[in-house]
Coordinates of C-alpha atoms and ligand atoms in Angstrom, one line a residue:
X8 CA 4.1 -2.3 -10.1
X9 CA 2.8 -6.0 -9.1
X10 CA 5.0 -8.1 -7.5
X11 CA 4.6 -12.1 -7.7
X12 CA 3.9 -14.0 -4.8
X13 CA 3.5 -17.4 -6.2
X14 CA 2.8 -18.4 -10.4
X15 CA -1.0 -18.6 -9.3
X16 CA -0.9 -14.8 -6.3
X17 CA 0.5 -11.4 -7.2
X18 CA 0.3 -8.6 -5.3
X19 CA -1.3 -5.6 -7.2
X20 CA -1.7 -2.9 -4.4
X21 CA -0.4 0.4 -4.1
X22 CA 2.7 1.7 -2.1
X23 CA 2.0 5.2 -0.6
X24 CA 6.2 5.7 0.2
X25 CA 5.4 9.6 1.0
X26 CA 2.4 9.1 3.6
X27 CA 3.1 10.8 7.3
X28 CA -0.6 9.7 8.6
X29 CA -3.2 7.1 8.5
X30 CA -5.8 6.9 10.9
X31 CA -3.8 9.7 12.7
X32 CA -0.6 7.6 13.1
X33 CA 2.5 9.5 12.4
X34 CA 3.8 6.7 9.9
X35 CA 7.6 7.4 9.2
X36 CA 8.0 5.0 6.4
X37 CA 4.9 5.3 4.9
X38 CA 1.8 3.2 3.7
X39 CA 0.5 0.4 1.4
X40 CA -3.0 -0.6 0.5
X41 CA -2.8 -3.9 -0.6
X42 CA -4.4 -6.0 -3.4
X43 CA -4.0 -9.3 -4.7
X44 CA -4.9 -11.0 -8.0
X45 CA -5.6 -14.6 -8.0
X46 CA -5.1 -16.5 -10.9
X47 CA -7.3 -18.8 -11.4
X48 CA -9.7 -20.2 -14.2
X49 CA -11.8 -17.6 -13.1
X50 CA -9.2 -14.9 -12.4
X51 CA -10.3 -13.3 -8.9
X52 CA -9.4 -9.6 -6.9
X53 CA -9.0 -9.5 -3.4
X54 CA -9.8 -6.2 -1.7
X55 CA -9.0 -2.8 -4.0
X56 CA -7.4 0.7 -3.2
X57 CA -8.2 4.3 -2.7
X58 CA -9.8 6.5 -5.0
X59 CA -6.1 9.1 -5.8
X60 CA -4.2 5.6 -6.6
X61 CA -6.2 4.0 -9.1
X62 CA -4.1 5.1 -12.0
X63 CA -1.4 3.1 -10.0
X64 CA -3.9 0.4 -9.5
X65 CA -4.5 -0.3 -13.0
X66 CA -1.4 -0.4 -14.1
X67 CA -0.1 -3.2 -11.3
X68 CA -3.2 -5.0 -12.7
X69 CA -2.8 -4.6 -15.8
X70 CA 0.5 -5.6 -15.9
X71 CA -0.3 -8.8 -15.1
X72 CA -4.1 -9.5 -16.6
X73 CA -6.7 -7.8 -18.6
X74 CA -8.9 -6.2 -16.5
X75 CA -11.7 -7.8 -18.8
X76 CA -10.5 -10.8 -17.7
X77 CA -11.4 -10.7 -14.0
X78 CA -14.4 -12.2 -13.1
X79 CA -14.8 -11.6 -9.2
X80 CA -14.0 -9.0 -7.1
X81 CA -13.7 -10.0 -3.2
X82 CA -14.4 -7.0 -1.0
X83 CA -13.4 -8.1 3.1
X84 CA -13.7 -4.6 4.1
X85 CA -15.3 -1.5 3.0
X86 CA -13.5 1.2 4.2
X87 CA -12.7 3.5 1.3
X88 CA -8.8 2.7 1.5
X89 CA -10.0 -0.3 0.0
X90 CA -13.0 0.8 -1.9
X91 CA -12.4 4.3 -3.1
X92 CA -11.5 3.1 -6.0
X93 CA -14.1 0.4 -6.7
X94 CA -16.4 2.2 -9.0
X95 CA -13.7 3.2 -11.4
X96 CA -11.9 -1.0 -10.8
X97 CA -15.7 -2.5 -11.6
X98 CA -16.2 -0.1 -14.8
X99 CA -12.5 -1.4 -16.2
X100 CA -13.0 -5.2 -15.1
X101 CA -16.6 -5.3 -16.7
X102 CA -17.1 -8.6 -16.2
X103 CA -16.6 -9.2 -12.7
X104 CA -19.1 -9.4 -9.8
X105 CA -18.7 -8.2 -6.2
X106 CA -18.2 -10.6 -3.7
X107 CA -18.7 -9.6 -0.2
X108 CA -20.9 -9.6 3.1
X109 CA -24.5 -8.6 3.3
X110 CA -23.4 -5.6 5.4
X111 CA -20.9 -5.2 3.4
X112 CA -23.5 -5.1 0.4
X113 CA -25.4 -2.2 2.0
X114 CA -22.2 -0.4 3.2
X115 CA -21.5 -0.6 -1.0
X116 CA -24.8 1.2 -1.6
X117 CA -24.7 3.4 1.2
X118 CA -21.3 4.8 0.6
X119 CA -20.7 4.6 -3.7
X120 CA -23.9 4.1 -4.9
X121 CA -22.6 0.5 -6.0
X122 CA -25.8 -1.9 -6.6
X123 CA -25.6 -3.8 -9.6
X124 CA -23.2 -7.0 -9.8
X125 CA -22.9 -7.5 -6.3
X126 CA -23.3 -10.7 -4.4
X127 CA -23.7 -11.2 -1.1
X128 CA -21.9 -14.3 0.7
X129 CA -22.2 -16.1 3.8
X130 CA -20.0 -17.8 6.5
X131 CA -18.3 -21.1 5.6
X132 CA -19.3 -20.8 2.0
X133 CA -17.3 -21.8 -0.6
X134 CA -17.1 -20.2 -4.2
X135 CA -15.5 -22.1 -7.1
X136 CA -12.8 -20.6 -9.1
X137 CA -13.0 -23.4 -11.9
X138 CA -9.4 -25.0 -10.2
X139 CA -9.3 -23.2 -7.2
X140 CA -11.3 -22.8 -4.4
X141 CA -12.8 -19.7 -2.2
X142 CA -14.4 -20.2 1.1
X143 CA -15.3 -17.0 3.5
X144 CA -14.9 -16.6 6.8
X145 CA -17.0 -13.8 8.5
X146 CA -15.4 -11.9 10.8
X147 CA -17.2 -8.3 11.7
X148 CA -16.0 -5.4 14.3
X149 CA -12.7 -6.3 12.5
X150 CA -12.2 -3.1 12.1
X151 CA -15.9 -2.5 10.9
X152 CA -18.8 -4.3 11.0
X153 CA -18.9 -5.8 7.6
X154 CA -15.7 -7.3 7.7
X155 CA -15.0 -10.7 6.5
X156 CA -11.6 -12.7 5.9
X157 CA -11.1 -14.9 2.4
X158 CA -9.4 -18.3 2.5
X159 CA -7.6 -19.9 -1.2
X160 CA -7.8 -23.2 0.1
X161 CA -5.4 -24.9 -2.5
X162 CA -2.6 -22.4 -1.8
X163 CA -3.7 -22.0 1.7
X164 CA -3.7 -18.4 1.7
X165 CA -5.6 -16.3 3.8
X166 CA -6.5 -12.4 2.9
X167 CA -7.6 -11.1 6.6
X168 CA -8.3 -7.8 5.5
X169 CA -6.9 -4.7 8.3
X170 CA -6.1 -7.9 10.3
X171 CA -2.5 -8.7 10.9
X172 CA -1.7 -5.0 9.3
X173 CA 0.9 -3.0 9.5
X174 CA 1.0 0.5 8.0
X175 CA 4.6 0.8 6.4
X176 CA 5.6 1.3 2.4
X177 CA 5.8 -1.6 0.0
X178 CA 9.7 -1.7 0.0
X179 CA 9.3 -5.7 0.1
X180 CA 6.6 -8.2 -0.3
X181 CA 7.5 -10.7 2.6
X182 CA 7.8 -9.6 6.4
X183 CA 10.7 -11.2 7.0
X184 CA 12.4 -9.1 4.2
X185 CA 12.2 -6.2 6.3
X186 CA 14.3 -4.7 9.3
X187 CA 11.6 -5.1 12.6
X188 CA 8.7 -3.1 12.3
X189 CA 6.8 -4.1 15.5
X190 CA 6.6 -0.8 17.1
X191 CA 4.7 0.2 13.7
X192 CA 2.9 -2.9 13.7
X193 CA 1.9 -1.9 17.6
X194 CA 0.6 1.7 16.7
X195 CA -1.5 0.3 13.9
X196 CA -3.0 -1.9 16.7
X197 CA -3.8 0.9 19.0
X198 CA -6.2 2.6 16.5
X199 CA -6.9 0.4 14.6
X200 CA -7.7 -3.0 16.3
X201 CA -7.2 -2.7 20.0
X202 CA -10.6 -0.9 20.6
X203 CA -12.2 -4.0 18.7
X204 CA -9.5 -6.2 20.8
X205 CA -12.7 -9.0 21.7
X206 CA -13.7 -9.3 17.9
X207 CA -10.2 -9.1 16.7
X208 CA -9.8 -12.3 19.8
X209 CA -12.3 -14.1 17.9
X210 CA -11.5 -13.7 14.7
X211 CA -8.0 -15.3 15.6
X212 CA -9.9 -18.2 17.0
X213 CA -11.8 -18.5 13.9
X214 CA -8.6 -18.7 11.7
X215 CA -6.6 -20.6 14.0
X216 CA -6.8 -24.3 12.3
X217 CA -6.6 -22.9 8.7
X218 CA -3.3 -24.4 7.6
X219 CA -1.0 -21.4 6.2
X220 CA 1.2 -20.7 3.5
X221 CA 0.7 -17.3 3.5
X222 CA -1.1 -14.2 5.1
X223 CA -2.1 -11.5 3.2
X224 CA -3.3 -8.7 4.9
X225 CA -4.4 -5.0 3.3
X226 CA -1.3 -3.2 4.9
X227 CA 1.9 -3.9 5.5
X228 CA 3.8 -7.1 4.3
X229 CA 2.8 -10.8 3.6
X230 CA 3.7 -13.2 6.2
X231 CA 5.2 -16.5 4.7
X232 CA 6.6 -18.3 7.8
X233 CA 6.4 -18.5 11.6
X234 CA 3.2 -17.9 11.3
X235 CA 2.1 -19.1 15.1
X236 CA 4.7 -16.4 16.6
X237 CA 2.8 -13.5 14.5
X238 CA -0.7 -14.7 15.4
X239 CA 1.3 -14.9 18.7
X240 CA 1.8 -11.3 18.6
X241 CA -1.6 -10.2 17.4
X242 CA -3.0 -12.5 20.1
X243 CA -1.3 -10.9 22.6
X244 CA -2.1 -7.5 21.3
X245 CA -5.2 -7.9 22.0
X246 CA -5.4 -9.9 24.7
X247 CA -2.4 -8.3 27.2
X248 CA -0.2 -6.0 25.1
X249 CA 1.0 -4.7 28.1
X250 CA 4.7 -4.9 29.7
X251 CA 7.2 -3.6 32.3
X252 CA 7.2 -0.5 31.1
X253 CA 6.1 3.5 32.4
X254 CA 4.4 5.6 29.6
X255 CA 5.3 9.2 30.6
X256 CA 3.1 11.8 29.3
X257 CA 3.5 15.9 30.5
X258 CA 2.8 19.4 29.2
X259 CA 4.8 22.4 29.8
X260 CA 5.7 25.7 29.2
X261 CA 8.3 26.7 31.0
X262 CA 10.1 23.6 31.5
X263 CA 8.9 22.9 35.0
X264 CA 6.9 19.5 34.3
X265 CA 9.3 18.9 31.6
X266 CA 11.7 19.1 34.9
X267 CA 10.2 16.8 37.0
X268 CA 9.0 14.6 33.8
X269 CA 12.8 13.6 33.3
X270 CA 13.4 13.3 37.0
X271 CA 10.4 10.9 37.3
X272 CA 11.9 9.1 34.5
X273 CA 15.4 8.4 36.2
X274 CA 13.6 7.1 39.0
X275 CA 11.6 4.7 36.6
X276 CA 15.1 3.8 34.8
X277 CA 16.7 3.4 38.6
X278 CA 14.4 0.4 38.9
X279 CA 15.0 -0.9 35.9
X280 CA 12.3 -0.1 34.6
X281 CA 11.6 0.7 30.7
X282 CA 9.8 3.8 29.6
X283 CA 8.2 6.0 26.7
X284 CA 8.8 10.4 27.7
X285 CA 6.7 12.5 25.2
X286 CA 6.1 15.8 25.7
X287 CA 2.1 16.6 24.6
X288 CA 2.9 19.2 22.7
X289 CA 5.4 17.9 20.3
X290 CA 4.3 13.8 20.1
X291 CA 1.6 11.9 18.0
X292 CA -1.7 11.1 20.2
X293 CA -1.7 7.8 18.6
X294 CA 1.7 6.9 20.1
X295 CA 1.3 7.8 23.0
X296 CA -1.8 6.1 22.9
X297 CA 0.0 3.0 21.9
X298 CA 3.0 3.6 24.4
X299 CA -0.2 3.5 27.1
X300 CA -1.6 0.7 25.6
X301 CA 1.9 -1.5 25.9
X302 CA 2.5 -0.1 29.6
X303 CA 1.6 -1.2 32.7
X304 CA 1.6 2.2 34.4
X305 CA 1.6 5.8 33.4
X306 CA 2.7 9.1 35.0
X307 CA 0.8 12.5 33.5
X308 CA 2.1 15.9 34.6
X309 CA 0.4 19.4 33.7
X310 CA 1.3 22.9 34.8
X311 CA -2.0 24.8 35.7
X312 CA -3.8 27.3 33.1
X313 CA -6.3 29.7 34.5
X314 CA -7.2 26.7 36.9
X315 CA -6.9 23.3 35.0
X316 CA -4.3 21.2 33.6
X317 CA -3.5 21.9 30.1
X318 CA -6.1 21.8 27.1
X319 CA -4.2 19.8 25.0
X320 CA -4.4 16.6 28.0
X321 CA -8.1 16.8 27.0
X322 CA -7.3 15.8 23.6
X323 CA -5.2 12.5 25.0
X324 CA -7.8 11.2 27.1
X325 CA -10.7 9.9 25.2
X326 CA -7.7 8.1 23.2
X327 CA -6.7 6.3 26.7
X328 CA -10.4 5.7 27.0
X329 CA -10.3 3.7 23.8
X330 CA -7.3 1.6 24.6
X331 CA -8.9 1.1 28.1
X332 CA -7.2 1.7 31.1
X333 CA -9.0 0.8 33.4
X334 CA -7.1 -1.0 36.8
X335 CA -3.4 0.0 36.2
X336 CA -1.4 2.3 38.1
X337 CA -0.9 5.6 37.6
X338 CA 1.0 8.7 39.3
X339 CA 0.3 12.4 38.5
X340 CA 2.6 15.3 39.1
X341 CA 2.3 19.1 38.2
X342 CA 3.3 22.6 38.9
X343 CA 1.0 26.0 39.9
X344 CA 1.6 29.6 40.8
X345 CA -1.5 31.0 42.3
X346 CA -3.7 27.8 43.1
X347 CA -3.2 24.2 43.4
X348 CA -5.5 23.2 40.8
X349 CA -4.2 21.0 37.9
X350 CA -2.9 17.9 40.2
X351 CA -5.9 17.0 41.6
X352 CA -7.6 17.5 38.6
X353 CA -5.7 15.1 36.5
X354 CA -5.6 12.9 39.6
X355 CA -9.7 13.1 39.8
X356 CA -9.3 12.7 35.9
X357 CA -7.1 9.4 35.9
X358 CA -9.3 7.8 38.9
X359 CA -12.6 8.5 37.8
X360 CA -13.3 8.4 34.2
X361 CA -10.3 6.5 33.2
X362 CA -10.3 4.4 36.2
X363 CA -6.4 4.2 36.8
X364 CA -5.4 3.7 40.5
X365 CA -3.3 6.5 41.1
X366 CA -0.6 5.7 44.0
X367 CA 1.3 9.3 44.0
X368 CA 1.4 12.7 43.4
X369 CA 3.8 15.6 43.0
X370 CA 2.9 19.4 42.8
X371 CA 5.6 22.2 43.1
X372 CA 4.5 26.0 43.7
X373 CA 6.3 27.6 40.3
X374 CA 7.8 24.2 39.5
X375 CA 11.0 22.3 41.7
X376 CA 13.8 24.0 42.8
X377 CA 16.0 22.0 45.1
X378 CA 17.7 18.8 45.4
X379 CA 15.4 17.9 47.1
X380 CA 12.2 18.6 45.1
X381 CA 14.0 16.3 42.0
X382 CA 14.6 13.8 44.8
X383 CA 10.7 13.9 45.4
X384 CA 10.0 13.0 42.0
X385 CA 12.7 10.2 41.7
X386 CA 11.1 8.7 44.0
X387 CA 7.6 9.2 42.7
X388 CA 9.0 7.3 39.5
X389 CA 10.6 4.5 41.6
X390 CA 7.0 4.2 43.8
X391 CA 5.5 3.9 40.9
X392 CA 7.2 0.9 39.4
X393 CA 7.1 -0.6 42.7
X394 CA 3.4 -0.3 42.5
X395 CA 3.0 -1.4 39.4
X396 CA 4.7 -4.6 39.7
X397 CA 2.9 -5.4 42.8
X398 CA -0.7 -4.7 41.4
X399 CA -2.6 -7.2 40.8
X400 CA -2.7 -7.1 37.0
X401 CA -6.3 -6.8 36.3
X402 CA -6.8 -5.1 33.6
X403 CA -9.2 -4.9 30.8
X404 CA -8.5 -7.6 28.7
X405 CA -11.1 -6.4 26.3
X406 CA -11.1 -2.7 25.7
X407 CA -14.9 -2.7 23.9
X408 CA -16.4 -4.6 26.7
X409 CA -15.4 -2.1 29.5
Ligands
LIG520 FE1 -7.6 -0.6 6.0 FE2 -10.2 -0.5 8.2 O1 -9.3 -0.1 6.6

């Protein structure tokens, strides 16, 4: 159902309470794809919904206008969470016309077959809404390349689109309704805006004077306050999301990495250290590629199959490669019964494709057995902070211009 924001800006999305996934982020209390009606002279959509919620849609919208009524459409973004539905929302809102970027324009065609009332607009221009006003700010490779952010001017509102996002239900409309979510509003990043971290820099630059009474983006909740700590947050996001912290990543079988894994960890936590433990097998890639993205160092451990580490580290790497990794520290650690293999794989792994400077490794012979051996890899975890903290820091900044 819509919920009011002000007389004059409702929110008309859908809440998706049920969702486990988006974008391959495990999302534990759920989704929203945001809309928003403006009422104006000339009553105005911002963004739409996904194709299996429309029956939803309409009746948010409807409960608060006639769909006849509407007379634009804005479309900042045109991936189908926001215009699956748009075929079906343009056929019930007959008189309204499609407002949205030339790429954006072909992207419409391309993907729905959508070509008649749509009109393409341009940066800095300003459409009138009879007593309010539009203006457009472009702002593509944020997430895709047609993106585009729309200001209200009057009620200095601004609808960013996947841009200050956060995948969680619609249990409130305003952020600071809710209990934290950053570590939700972090693994959104990761996937979704961290690989376009120098656009997404940009973007914030481009916004950064617009005066603010509210931020409306296509997920998550609206931001009505304190709005220079949350572009804070973003900023830093994408700029240097990392902090003291070790993201520990292993795979195992018979609990010998596992072993050394949680004995690694102690020496992290002996340092004072914070850190993220996931075992491969049971963990979301897109947390641990989030974890990654927030740490300064990493530690990945691997028994050895048939002469590698395992398979399912393959699957975790291109996602580090994304996030860009390239200049921190890193440690690697393992366990073989017939040939030493794995260890230096991963560390040859770590060093040359993903270009982490690896300062230590561990490998036992059928895993770690004595005192000893866990004292080894306490001591791995404690090198490794010291490392960490005494690297120079330079990292990529921006993950798509590595
Ligand atoms: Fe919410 Fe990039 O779509």
């Amino acid at each position: 159902m819509a919920d009011k924001i002000t007389d004059d800006i409702y929110w008309i999305g859908v809440d998706n309470p049920d969702s486990r996934d988006f974008h391959g982020i495990y999302t534990p209390r759920g989704g929203s794809y945001n809309s928003y009606l403006i009422r104006a002279d000339k009553p105005t959509i911002i963004d739409g919904t996904n194709k299996p919620f429309i029956d939803q849609y309409l009746e948010s919208l409807s409960s608060v206008i006639g769909p006849e009524e509407v007379q634009y459409i804005v479309v900042n973004h045109v991936e189908p969470d926001h215009t699956g539905a748009l075929s079906t929302i343009m056929e019930k809102c007959p008189n309204a016309i499609v407002l949205c970027t030339a790429k954006a324009k072909e992207f419409l065609e391309a993907e729905w077959g959508i070509v008649e009332r749509v009109e393409a607009v341009i940066d800095g221009q300003e459409y009138d809404l009879g007593n309010k006003k539009l203006k457009f700010v472009m702002d593509p490779m944020v997430h895709w390349p047609e993106t585009m952010m729309t200001y209200l001017v009057d009620d200095k509102a601004l609808f960013p689109a996947d841009l200050f996002g956060a995948e969680i239900s619609h249990e409130h409309i305003f952020a600071d309704e809710y209990e934290n979510f950053d570590e939700i509003t972090r693994d959104y990043f990761a996937i979704v805006l961290r690989p376009v971290a120098g656009t997404v820099k940009a973007a914030i630059g481009k916004m950064k004077d617009l005066e603010l009474s509210f931020l409306c983006p296509s997920h998550g909740p609206v931001y009505r306050k304190d709005f220079d700590k949350v572009i804070g947050k973003f900023q830093k996001l994408a700029e240097k999301p990392e902090e003291d912290k070790v993201t520990i990543v292993y795979s195992t079988i018979w609990h010998s990495s596992e072993k050394l894994a949680n004995a690694i960890a102690e020496g992290v936590k002996e340092e004072g250290c914070e850190y993220e433990l996931f075992d491969i097998s049971k963990s979301n890639l897109v947390k641990m590629m989030a974890s990654a993205m927030t740490s300064k160092a990493i530690a990945i451990g691997s028994l050895t199959m048939l002469g590698m580490y395992h398979p399912m580290l393959e699957a975790y790497f291109p996602f580090l490669k994304l996030n860009c990794q390239r200049g921190k520290t890193a440690a690697v650690f393992g366990t073989h019964g017939w040939v030493p293999t794995s260890v230096p794989k991963l560390k040859k792994k770590l060093e040359e494709e993903l270009g982490y400077n690896v300062v230590g490794e561990l490998d036992f012979r059928f895993g770690p057995k004595t005192d000893g051996d866990f004292a080894r890899a306490k001591e791995l975890g404690r090198k490794l902070v010291s490392e960490m903290r005494h690297s120079s820091g330079e990292q990529c900044a921006i993950p798509n211009k590595q």
